[in-house]
Amino acid sequence: MGQGISYPGVMMIANRLQALKPSPTLMLSQKASDLKAQGRDIINLTVGEPDFPTPSWICDGATAAMAAGQTKYTAVGGTPALKNAIIKKLERDNHLTYSAAEVVVSCGAKQVIFNAMMATLNPGDEVIIPAPYWVSYPEMVTLFSGNPVIVSCPQAQEFKMSPEDLEAAITPKTKWLILNSPSNPTGTAYSYEELWKIAQVLRRHPQVMILCDDIYEHLMFDGEPFHTLADVEKDLKSRTLIVNGVSKTYSMTGWRLGYGAGPSWLIQAMTDIQSQSTSNACSIAQAAAVAALEGPQDFIQEWRQSFQDRRNYVVERLNQIPGVECLNPQGAFYVFPDCLDLMGRKTPQGDRLVNDTELCAYLLEVAEVAMVPGSAFGMPNHLRLSYAVSLETLQKACDRLERVISSFQISDT
Ligand code: PLP
C-alpha cells in the first residue's frame, strides 16, 4: 500500500509496520488544526464527524452511570445492558435477530474491524475492497498480512461495485468482502436491488465472509431507505459481520463506542483479542450508548434534514465551478467531486498542479480550505469534502474554492 512511514530508531520497528501509512484523514485534520492554531483562518472540511453536540440525555446517561459507580471493568465484550440495547436496535432497524454471544462492543467501529481482520486473516488471504474506500480498510488488511484486492468503482458507475466486478474479483483465496454503504468517502449508498444482485454472487461463493460497515446507516437522504446485506438476503447472515456504532448517528465520535454482530465463533475470537488488548470499551461510554440506543430517536430526522440541506447546497455550488463535477450522493456527510479537468492547470503563481495531492495542498495554502485528496481513498483526481459544518461555513468554503479554482489557467505546456 505504497510507502510506509520511516520512524527514528527504525531498526527497532517491526517489519509489519514497514508498509503502514498513518491515517491521511487524521493527519490532514491535524494539519488544519495546527494552521488554525498559528492564526490562519482555515476552514476544515476534512473531519468525519457531525458538528452537533452529543444529545443531552445521552450525556445524562453517562453522568448517572458515574454517580452509580459504573466506573469499573465490565465484561470484555460489553455490558449485558448494552448488548441487550444493541440486539433490540438490530431487530428494530435491521430486522435481524442476534443473541448476546453474537454481539461484541469495542472502542469504536474501527476497533471492531481491526479485531475482525486480526482474528481471521492468514498471510495471503484476500480481502475485496471497492474503491473509493475508507482509508483504514486496506491498511488493516496489510497489517495482518492479507492482500487487499481493490476493485475500482469510478464515478461513472456512481462509485458502486457491480455484481460483475465482484464476481471477477473473487478467487479461492478471498476471505472477506468489505461493503460500506452509505460510503465514506463518496456518500453513495446501495439500493435494495443492487444489494440483492451482489448477494446472489456471494451465495455462489460460500467461502467469502462479508463485513458490512453500516456506520452511516441513519444518514440516508431524500427518503431513501437504508438496507444491509444480511437483511436483503438472510442466507448470508451466518457469514456476515455487521459493524456499527454510535459515533456518527448520535454525534459521539469521542466516546469511542462501536459494536459488531456476527457468527458467535467470530465474535468469540474478536472478544478474546480484546481481552488481551484494550479489555472492555469505557464503562461510562457504554452506559451513554444504552441511553443513545434506547432513548428518543426522532432528533435523527432533524439532523438528517440538516445534512441533506448542506448536501444540496454543496453539490450545487461545486458543480458551478468549471472543471469540477460532483455527484449527488444518497447519504453520509461527504461529497467526492471529480477534479480531473483541473489537473495540469497553472496557478497564478505559474505552478502546474499535476495531481490531487498538489491540488489539495494548494487549496489549503491559498483558499485556506482543508480537504482530503481522493488518492488517499484509492481514487485519484478527486477531493473529499466533509460537509458536517454549518451552512454559513460551507458557503464561505465554496466561495473561496470558486475564487481560487477560477484563477487557474489551462496550461499549454
Ligand atoms: N467506518 C467508516 C466508514 C468510517 O467513516 C468511520 C469513521 O470515520 C469508522 C468506520 C470508525 O468509526 P468509529 O468512530 O466508531 O471508530
XYZ file of C-alpha atoms and ligand atoms in Angstrom:
429
model
C 0.000 0.000 0.000
C 2.679 2.401 -1.073
C 5.312 3.994 1.056
C 5.170 3.462 4.775
C 6.483 5.968 7.270
C 10.084 5.995 8.432
C 10.481 6.118 12.164
C 13.526 7.323 14.067
C 15.135 4.159 15.507
C 13.695 2.282 12.526
C 15.787 -0.807 13.270
C 13.633 -1.401 16.341
C 10.338 -1.251 14.470
C 8.597 -4.482 13.494
C 8.623 -5.487 9.827
C 4.841 -5.438 9.753
C 4.909 -1.649 10.114
C 7.103 -1.115 7.056
C 4.080 -0.659 4.834
C 1.748 1.043 7.324
C 0.567 4.512 6.383
C -0.866 6.636 9.188
C -4.448 7.764 8.520
C -4.209 10.587 5.936
C -7.557 11.991 7.015
C -6.463 12.301 10.637
C -3.113 13.748 9.514
C -4.735 16.389 7.319
C -7.238 17.233 10.011
C -4.326 17.724 12.429
C -2.521 19.897 9.889
C -5.626 22.078 9.521
C -5.833 22.408 13.333
C -2.133 23.289 13.552
C -2.509 26.009 10.915
C -5.557 27.328 12.759
C -3.563 27.429 15.988
C -0.998 29.565 14.131
C -3.749 32.109 13.485
C -4.714 31.087 9.926
C -8.404 31.258 9.014
C -8.634 27.647 7.861
C -11.986 26.041 7.055
C -11.599 22.400 7.939
C -13.612 20.102 5.666
C -11.513 17.026 6.467
C -13.257 15.804 9.565
C -15.575 12.834 9.575
C -17.756 13.818 12.476
C -21.090 15.579 12.914
C -20.818 19.140 14.183
C -23.754 18.730 16.608
C -23.146 18.209 20.320
C -23.921 14.786 21.785
C -27.613 14.985 22.839
C -28.079 15.921 26.493
C -29.927 12.744 27.576
C -27.002 10.675 26.344
C -24.580 12.757 28.421
C -27.019 12.391 31.341
C -26.829 8.613 30.922
C -23.072 8.841 31.351
C -23.328 11.095 34.397
C -25.856 8.778 36.021
C -23.563 5.804 35.358
C -20.664 7.568 37.064
C -22.846 8.535 40.033
C -23.974 4.918 40.299
C -20.373 3.731 40.446
C -20.269 2.158 36.991
C -16.630 3.122 36.762
C -15.009 -0.309 36.878
C -14.124 -3.009 34.363
C -17.090 -4.539 32.610
C -17.403 -7.825 30.735
C -14.803 -7.688 27.922
C -17.380 -7.843 25.125
C -19.761 -5.283 26.653
C -22.247 -4.906 29.494
C -25.402 -7.056 29.349
C -27.445 -3.812 29.257
C -25.640 -2.510 26.192
C -25.639 -5.853 24.387
C -29.363 -6.015 25.011
C -29.851 -2.491 23.621
C -27.814 -3.417 20.521
C -29.821 -6.621 19.999
C -33.044 -4.595 20.171
C -31.652 -1.988 17.763
C -30.643 -4.632 15.212
C -34.122 -6.137 15.431
C -35.845 -2.726 15.234
C -33.823 -1.130 12.437
C -32.413 -4.076 10.507
C -34.893 -6.922 11.151
C -32.048 -9.145 12.274
C -32.077 -11.349 15.355
C -28.902 -11.872 17.358
C -28.068 -13.402 20.737
C -25.666 -11.849 23.256
C -22.966 -14.312 22.139
C -23.224 -12.854 18.648
C -22.522 -9.258 19.702
C -19.290 -7.556 20.790
C -18.780 -3.986 21.978
C -15.462 -2.289 21.215
C -13.742 1.102 21.389
C -15.289 2.346 18.145
C -16.294 0.633 14.913
C -12.657 0.971 13.950
C -11.602 -1.475 16.631
C -14.342 -3.908 15.606
C -12.931 -4.021 12.056
C -9.362 -4.231 13.320
C -10.217 -7.166 15.601
C -12.135 -8.929 12.831
C -9.155 -8.735 10.486
C -6.740 -9.828 13.182
C -8.996 -12.735 14.111
C -9.354 -14.120 10.593
C -6.558 -13.204 8.186
C -3.716 -15.561 7.358
C -0.850 -14.481 5.092
C -2.050 -14.179 1.510
C -5.760 -14.129 2.303
C -7.542 -11.724 0.004
C -9.979 -9.029 1.062
C -12.076 -7.368 -1.629
C -12.337 -3.633 -1.048
C -14.321 -1.496 -3.507
C -12.567 1.820 -4.179
C -13.024 4.606 -3.240
C -12.674 3.073 0.225
C -12.402 4.223 3.820
C -8.684 4.736 4.382
C -8.305 2.190 7.171
C -9.585 -0.931 5.373
C -6.544 -1.716 3.202
C -4.129 -0.681 5.932
C -5.681 -3.066 8.437
C -5.664 -5.901 5.902
C -1.998 -5.330 5.087
C -1.105 -5.105 8.761
C -2.359 -8.656 9.210
C -0.528 -9.972 6.100
C -3.658 -10.101 3.976
C -3.852 -8.839 0.398
C -6.299 -6.021 -0.266
C -7.936 -6.642 -3.656
C -9.004 -3.175 -4.714
C -11.944 -3.045 -7.116
C -12.088 0.340 -8.780
C -15.618 1.768 -8.894
C -15.357 5.118 -10.671
C -17.814 7.986 -10.681
C -19.285 6.742 -13.985
C -20.731 3.812 -12.004
C -21.676 6.038 -9.069
C -18.721 4.654 -7.097
C -20.580 1.345 -6.653
C -19.390 -2.178 -7.299
C -21.363 -4.120 -9.882
C -22.115 -7.848 -9.433
C -19.814 -8.481 -12.419
C -16.951 -6.564 -10.746
C -17.437 -8.660 -7.645
C -17.601 -11.978 -9.478
C -14.367 -11.134 -11.310
C -12.561 -10.237 -8.078
C -13.400 -13.423 -6.149
C -10.734 -16.138 -6.055
C -10.318 -19.243 -3.876
C -8.213 -17.035 -1.581
C -10.972 -14.471 -0.988
C -11.762 -14.322 2.708
C -13.766 -11.124 3.014
C -15.707 -8.585 1.053
C -15.932 -5.199 2.774
C -19.045 -3.203 1.935
C -19.622 0.294 3.251
C -22.970 1.886 2.432
C -23.593 4.819 2.670
C -19.943 5.275 1.907
C -17.101 7.243 3.287
C -15.695 8.948 1.152
C -18.387 9.199 -1.559
C -21.718 9.217 0.296
C -23.219 6.833 -2.258
C -25.440 4.022 -0.991
C -26.521 0.709 -2.494
C -30.227 0.224 -3.179
C -32.130 -2.923 -2.200
C -31.930 -4.215 -5.789
C -28.188 -3.560 -6.052
C -27.561 -5.380 -2.782
C -29.761 -8.262 -3.862
C -27.687 -8.743 -7.017
C -24.454 -8.647 -5.032
C -25.952 -11.166 -2.623
C -26.645 -13.610 -5.460
C -22.943 -13.548 -6.413
C -21.948 -14.139 -2.800
C -24.323 -17.079 -2.483
C -22.260 -18.826 -5.166
C -19.059 -18.368 -3.111
C -19.662 -19.737 0.361
C -16.041 -19.213 1.499
C -16.424 -15.419 1.399
C -17.230 -13.598 4.626
C -18.928 -10.209 4.372
C -18.181 -7.183 6.505
C -20.960 -4.593 6.288
C -19.829 -1.296 7.690
C -23.186 0.325 8.450
C -21.844 3.260 10.467
C -23.712 5.829 8.298
C -26.970 3.853 8.340
C -29.150 6.696 9.628
C -27.789 9.295 7.256
C -29.819 8.472 4.142
C -31.440 11.327 2.217
C -34.460 12.032 0.040
C -36.499 9.457 1.939
C -34.368 6.594 0.591
C -34.437 3.587 2.922
C -31.248 2.019 4.281
C -30.595 -1.679 3.678
C -27.918 -4.000 4.981
C -26.960 -7.086 3.012
C -27.945 -9.677 5.638
C -31.436 -8.205 5.772
C -31.751 -8.269 1.982
C -30.551 -11.895 1.801
C -30.983 -13.721 5.109
C -28.948 -16.678 3.768
C -25.830 -14.570 4.156
C -26.351 -13.657 7.814
C -24.298 -16.592 9.120
C -21.183 -15.254 7.361
C -21.780 -11.535 7.768
C -20.241 -9.251 10.355
C -22.298 -6.113 10.849
C -20.181 -3.214 12.029
C -21.903 -0.222 13.523
C -21.565 2.235 16.378
C -22.794 5.424 17.963
C -20.129 7.810 16.592
C -21.967 9.233 13.598
C -25.688 8.779 14.352
C -25.503 10.218 17.865
C -22.511 12.514 17.378
C -20.415 10.505 19.824
C -17.100 10.225 17.972
C -15.058 10.997 21.075
C -16.779 8.423 23.267
C -15.192 5.594 21.265
C -18.024 3.103 21.161
C -18.771 0.675 18.349
C -20.139 -2.821 18.021
C -20.100 -5.881 15.821
C -22.769 -8.522 15.267
C -21.962 -11.808 13.565
C -21.474 -15.535 13.999
C -20.580 -16.496 17.577
C -17.260 -18.165 16.597
C -16.052 -14.876 15.124
C -17.416 -12.730 17.937
C -15.699 -15.020 20.465
C -12.360 -14.712 18.651
C -12.693 -10.923 18.450
C -13.599 -10.773 22.146
C -10.561 -12.897 23.001
C -8.303 -10.455 21.136
C -9.893 -7.604 23.026
C -9.358 -9.429 26.322
C -5.608 -9.288 25.613
C -5.521 -5.721 24.315
C -7.918 -2.975 25.398
C -10.327 -5.052 27.546
C -13.808 -3.543 27.648
C -14.831 -0.293 25.990
C -15.139 2.539 28.540
C -17.855 1.639 31.079
C -19.246 5.186 31.052
C -19.366 5.335 27.260
C -21.211 2.017 27.301
C -23.876 3.471 29.610
C -24.146 6.511 27.340
C -24.603 4.187 24.348
C -27.513 2.474 26.129
C -29.089 5.918 26.565
C -28.453 6.635 22.870
C -29.885 3.391 21.505
C -32.852 3.245 23.879
C -33.614 6.960 24.094
C -35.504 9.229 21.685
C -34.629 8.699 18.017
C -36.714 11.473 16.467
C -33.915 14.075 16.599
C -32.081 11.981 13.967
C -34.631 13.123 11.399
C -33.768 16.762 12.138
C -30.059 16.111 11.808
C -30.661 14.190 8.604
C -32.607 17.124 7.164
C -29.836 19.461 8.117
C -27.218 17.260 6.400
C -29.456 16.935 3.360
C -29.760 20.744 3.086
C -25.995 21.035 3.275
C -25.510 18.309 0.683
C -27.896 20.078 -1.674
C -26.020 23.328 -1.195
C -22.509 21.965 -1.591
C -23.319 19.797 -4.633
C -24.919 22.725 -6.416
C -22.068 25.103 -5.639
C -19.326 22.634 -6.591
C -20.998 21.859 -9.908
C -20.946 25.572 -10.726
C -17.126 25.598 -10.587
C -15.697 24.892 -14.054
C -13.569 21.736 -14.002
C -15.366 20.232 -11.002
C -18.048 17.549 -11.328
C -19.881 16.356 -8.258
C -22.408 13.529 -7.912
C -25.421 13.971 -5.682
C -24.824 11.265 -3.061
C -27.621 9.492 -1.177
C -26.115 9.559 2.298
C -23.382 10.148 4.916
C -21.874 13.665 5.030
C -19.265 13.603 2.294
C -19.014 14.590 -1.331
C -16.274 13.325 -3.607
C -16.079 15.642 -6.614
C -14.137 14.728 -9.740
C -11.336 17.229 -10.413
C -9.627 15.520 -13.339
C -10.159 18.585 -15.519
C -8.135 20.702 -13.111
C -5.040 18.525 -13.420
C -2.241 20.215 -15.294
C -3.714 23.686 -14.854
C -1.438 26.552 -13.869
C -1.846 28.625 -10.751
C -1.461 32.434 -10.949
C 1.999 31.827 -9.451
C 2.885 29.768 -12.551
C 2.974 26.338 -10.869
C 1.370 23.412 -12.606
C -0.823 21.242 -10.344
C -0.286 17.701 -11.517
C -2.243 15.608 -9.046
C -4.942 15.745 -6.393
C -2.414 15.877 -3.551
C -0.855 19.023 -5.019
C -4.300 20.458 -5.688
C -5.307 19.846 -2.060
C -2.081 21.336 -0.724
C -2.563 24.423 -2.905
C -6.193 24.871 -1.899
C -5.207 24.567 1.759
C -2.470 27.149 1.377
C -4.252 29.672 -0.845
C -8.003 29.119 -0.340
C -7.445 28.078 3.277
C -9.881 25.192 2.837
C -8.694 21.802 4.116
C -9.873 18.724 2.195
C -8.515 15.235 1.558
C -7.175 14.111 -1.835
C -9.052 11.247 -3.487
C -5.855 9.238 -3.833
C -5.966 8.667 -0.060
C -9.161 6.690 -0.720
C -7.803 4.782 -3.698
C -9.291 7.067 -6.352
C -7.062 9.887 -7.599
C -8.327 13.054 -9.294
C -10.998 13.597 -6.687
C -11.297 15.559 -3.467
C -13.247 14.554 -0.388
C -15.142 17.263 1.417
C -16.942 16.633 4.661
C -19.939 18.932 4.878
C -20.536 18.329 8.587
C -20.153 22.067 9.181
C -22.671 24.917 9.283
C -24.240 26.183 6.044
C -22.546 29.509 6.677
C -19.134 27.844 6.835
C -19.933 25.821 3.723
C -20.862 28.964 1.862
C -17.582 30.597 2.827
C -15.655 27.475 1.781
C -17.432 27.271 -1.594
C -16.833 30.993 -2.245
C -13.127 30.525 -1.605
C -12.869 27.377 -3.714
C -14.705 29.037 -6.591
C -12.456 32.097 -6.459
C -9.187 30.167 -6.297
C -10.072 27.415 -8.780
C -11.344 30.007 -11.260
C -7.912 31.639 -11.130
C -6.266 28.510 -12.632
C -5.194 28.740 -16.256
C -5.331 25.880 -18.731
C -1.663 25.059 -19.283
C -0.341 24.718 -22.815
C 2.912 23.013 -21.750
N -16.181 3.087 9.215
C -16.256 4.179 8.436
C -16.701 4.015 7.025
C -15.943 5.435 8.952
O -16.039 6.510 8.163
C -15.515 5.547 10.299
C -15.099 6.838 10.855
O -14.747 7.765 10.172
C -15.460 4.387 11.072
C -15.791 3.176 10.497
C -14.992 4.410 12.501
O -15.970 4.794 13.372
P -15.713 4.817 14.931
O -15.623 6.252 15.332
O -16.891 4.138 15.534
O -14.447 4.067 15.198
